[in-house]
mmCIF file of N, CA and C in Angstrom:
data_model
loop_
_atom_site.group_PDB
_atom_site.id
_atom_site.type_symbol
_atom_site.label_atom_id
_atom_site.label_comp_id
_atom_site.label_asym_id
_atom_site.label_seq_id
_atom_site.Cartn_x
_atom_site.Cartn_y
_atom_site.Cartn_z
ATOM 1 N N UNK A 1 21.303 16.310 1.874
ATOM 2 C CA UNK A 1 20.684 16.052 0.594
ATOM 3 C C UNK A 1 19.157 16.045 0.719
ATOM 4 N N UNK A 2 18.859 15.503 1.698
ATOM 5 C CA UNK A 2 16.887 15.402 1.867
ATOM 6 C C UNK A 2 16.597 17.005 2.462
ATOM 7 N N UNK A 3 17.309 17.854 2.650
ATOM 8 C CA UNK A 3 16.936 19.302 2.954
ATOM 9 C C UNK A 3 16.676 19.565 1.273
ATOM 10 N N UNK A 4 17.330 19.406 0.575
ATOM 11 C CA UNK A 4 17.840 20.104 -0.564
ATOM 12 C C UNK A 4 16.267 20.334 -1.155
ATOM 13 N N UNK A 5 15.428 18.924 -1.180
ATOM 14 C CA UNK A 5 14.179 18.940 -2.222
ATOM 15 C C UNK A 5 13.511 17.414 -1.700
ATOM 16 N N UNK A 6 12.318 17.752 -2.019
ATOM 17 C CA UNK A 6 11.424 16.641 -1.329
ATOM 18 C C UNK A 6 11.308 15.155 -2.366
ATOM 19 N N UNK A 7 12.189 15.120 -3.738
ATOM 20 C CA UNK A 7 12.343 14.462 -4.644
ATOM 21 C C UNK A 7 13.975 13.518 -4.688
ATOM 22 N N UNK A 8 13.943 12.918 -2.880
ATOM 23 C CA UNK A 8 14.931 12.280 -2.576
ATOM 24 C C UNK A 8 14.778 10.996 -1.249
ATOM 25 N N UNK A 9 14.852 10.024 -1.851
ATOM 26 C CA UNK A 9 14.535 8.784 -1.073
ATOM 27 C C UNK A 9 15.503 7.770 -0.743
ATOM 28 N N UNK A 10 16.149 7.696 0.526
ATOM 29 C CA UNK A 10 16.949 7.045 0.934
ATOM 30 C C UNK A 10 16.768 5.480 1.156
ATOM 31 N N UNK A 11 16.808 4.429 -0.025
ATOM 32 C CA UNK A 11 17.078 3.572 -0.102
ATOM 33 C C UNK A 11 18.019 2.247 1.005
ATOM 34 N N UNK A 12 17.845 1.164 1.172
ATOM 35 C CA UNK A 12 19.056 -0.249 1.644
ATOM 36 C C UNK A 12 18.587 -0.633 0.499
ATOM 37 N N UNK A 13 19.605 -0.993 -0.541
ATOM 38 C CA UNK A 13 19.079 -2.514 -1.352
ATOM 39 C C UNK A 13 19.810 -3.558 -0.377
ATOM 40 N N UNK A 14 20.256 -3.807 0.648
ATOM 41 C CA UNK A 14 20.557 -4.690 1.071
ATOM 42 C C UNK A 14 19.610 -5.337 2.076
ATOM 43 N N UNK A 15 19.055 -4.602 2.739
ATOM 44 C CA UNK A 15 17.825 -4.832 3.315
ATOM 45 C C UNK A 15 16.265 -4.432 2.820
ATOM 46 N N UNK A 16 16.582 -4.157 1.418
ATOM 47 C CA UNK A 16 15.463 -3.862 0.782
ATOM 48 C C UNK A 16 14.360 -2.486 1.454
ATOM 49 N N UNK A 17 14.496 -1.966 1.988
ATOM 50 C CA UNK A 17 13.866 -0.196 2.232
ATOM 51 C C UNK A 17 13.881 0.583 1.481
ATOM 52 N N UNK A 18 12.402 0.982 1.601
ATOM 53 C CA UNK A 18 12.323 2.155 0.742
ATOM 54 C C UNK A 18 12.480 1.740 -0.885
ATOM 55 N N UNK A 19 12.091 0.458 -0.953
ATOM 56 C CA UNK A 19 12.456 0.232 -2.602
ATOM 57 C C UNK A 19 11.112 0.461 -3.873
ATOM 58 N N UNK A 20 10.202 0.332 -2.866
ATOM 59 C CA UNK A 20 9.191 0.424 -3.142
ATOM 60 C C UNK A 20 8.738 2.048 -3.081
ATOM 61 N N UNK A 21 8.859 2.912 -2.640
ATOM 62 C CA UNK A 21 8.638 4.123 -2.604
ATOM 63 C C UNK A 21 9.727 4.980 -3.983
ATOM 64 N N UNK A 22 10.953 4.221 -3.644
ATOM 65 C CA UNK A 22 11.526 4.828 -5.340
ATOM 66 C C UNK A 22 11.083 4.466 -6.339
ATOM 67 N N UNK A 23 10.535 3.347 -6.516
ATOM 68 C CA UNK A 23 10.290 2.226 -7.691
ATOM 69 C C UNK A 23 8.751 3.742 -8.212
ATOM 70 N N UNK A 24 8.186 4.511 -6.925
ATOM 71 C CA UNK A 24 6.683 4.458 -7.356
ATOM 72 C C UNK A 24 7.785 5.958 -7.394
ATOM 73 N N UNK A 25 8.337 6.485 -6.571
ATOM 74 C CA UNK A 25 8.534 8.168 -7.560
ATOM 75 C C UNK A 25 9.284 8.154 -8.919
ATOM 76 N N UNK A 26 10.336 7.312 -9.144
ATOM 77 C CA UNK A 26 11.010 7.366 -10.609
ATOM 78 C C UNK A 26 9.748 7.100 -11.948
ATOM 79 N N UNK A 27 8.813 5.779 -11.170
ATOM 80 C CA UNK A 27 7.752 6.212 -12.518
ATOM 81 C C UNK A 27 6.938 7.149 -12.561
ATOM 82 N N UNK A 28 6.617 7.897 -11.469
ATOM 83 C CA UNK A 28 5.695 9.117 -11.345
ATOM 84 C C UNK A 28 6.718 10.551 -12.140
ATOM 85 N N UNK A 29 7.993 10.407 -11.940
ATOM 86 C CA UNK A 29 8.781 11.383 -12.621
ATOM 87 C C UNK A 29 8.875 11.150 -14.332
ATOM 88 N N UNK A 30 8.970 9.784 -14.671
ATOM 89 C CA UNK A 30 9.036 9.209 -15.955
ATOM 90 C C UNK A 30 7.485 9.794 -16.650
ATOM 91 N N UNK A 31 6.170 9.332 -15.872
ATOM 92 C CA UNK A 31 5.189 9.860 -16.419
ATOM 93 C C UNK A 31 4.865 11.330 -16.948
ATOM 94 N N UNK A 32 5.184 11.849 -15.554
ATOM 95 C CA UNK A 32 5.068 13.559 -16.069
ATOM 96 C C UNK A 32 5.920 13.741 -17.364
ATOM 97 N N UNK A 33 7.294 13.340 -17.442
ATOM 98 C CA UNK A 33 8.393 13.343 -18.574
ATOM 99 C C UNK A 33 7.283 13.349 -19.596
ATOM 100 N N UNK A 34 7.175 11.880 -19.792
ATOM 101 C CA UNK A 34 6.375 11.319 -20.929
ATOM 102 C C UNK A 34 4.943 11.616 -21.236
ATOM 103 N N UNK A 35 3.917 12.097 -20.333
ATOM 104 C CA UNK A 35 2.895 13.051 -20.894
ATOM 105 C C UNK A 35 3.141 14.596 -21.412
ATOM 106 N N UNK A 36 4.653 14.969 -21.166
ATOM 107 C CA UNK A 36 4.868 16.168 -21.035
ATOM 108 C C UNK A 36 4.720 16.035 -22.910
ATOM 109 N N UNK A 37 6.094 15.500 -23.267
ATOM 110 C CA UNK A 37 6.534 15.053 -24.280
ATOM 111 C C UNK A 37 5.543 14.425 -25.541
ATOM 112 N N UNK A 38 4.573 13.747 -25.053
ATOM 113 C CA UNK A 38 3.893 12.667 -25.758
ATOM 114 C C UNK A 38 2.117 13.187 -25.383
ATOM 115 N N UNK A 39 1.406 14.045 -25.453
ATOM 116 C CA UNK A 39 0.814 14.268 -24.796
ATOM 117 C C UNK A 39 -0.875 12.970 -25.498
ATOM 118 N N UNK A 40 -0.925 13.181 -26.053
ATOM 119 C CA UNK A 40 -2.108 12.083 -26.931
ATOM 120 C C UNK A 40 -1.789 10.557 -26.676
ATOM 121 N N UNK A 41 -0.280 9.895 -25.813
ATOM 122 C CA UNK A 41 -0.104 8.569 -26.110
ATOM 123 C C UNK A 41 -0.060 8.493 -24.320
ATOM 124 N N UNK A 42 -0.926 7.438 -24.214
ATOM 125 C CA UNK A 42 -1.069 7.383 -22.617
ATOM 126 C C UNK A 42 -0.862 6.051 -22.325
ATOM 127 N N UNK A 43 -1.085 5.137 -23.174
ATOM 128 C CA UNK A 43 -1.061 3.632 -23.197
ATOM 129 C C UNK A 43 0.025 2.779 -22.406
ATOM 130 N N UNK A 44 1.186 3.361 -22.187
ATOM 131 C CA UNK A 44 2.437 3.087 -21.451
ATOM 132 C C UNK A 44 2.040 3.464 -20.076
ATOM 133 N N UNK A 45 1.256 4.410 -19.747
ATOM 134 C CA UNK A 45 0.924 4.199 -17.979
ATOM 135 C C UNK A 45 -0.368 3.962 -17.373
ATOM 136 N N UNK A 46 -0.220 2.954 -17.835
ATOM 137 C CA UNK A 46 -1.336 2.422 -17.529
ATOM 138 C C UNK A 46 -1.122 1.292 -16.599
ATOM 139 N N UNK A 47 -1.954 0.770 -15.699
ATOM 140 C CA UNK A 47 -1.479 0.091 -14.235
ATOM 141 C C UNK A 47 -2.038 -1.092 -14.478
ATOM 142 N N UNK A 48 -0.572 -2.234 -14.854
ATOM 143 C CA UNK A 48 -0.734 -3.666 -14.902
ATOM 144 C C UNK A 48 -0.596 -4.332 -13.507
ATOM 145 N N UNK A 49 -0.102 -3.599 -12.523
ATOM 146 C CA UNK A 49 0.464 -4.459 -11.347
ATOM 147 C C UNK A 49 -0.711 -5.275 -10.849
ATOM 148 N N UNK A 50 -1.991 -4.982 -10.802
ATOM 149 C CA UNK A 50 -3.250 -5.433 -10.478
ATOM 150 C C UNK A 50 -3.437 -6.879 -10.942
ATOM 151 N N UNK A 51 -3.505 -6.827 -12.597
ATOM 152 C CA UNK A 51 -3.531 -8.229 -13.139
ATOM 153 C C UNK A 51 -2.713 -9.169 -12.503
ATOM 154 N N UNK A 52 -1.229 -8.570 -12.714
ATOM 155 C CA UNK A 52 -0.192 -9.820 -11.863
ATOM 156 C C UNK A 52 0.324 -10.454 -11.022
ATOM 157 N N UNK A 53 -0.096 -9.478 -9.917
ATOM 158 C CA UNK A 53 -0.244 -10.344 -8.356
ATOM 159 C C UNK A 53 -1.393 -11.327 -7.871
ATOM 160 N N UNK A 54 -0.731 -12.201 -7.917
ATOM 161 C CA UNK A 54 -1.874 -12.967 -7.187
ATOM 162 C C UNK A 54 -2.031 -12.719 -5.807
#
């Protein structure tokens, strides 16, 4: 399956791997979607994670 295309990330949710690397390509795939689609409304990707970590 990881021959197939470089848009494949082998996950543990049990040991938590790699959760963080899907978490960041599914919204990078969602974005392109949604600028594709929506091209004037950008307001949805916009990067809150900054504010909320302390």
């Amino acid at each position: 399956m990881a021959k197939m295309n470089n848009n494949c990330v082998f996950i543990s949710a049990k040991q938590k791997v790699n959760i963080e690397e899907l978490k960041e390509m599914l919204y990078q795939k969602a974005k392109e979607i949604h600028t594709e689609r929506f091209p004037y409304n950008d307001f949805l990707f916009q990067k809150y994670d900054e504010d909320f970590t302390d």
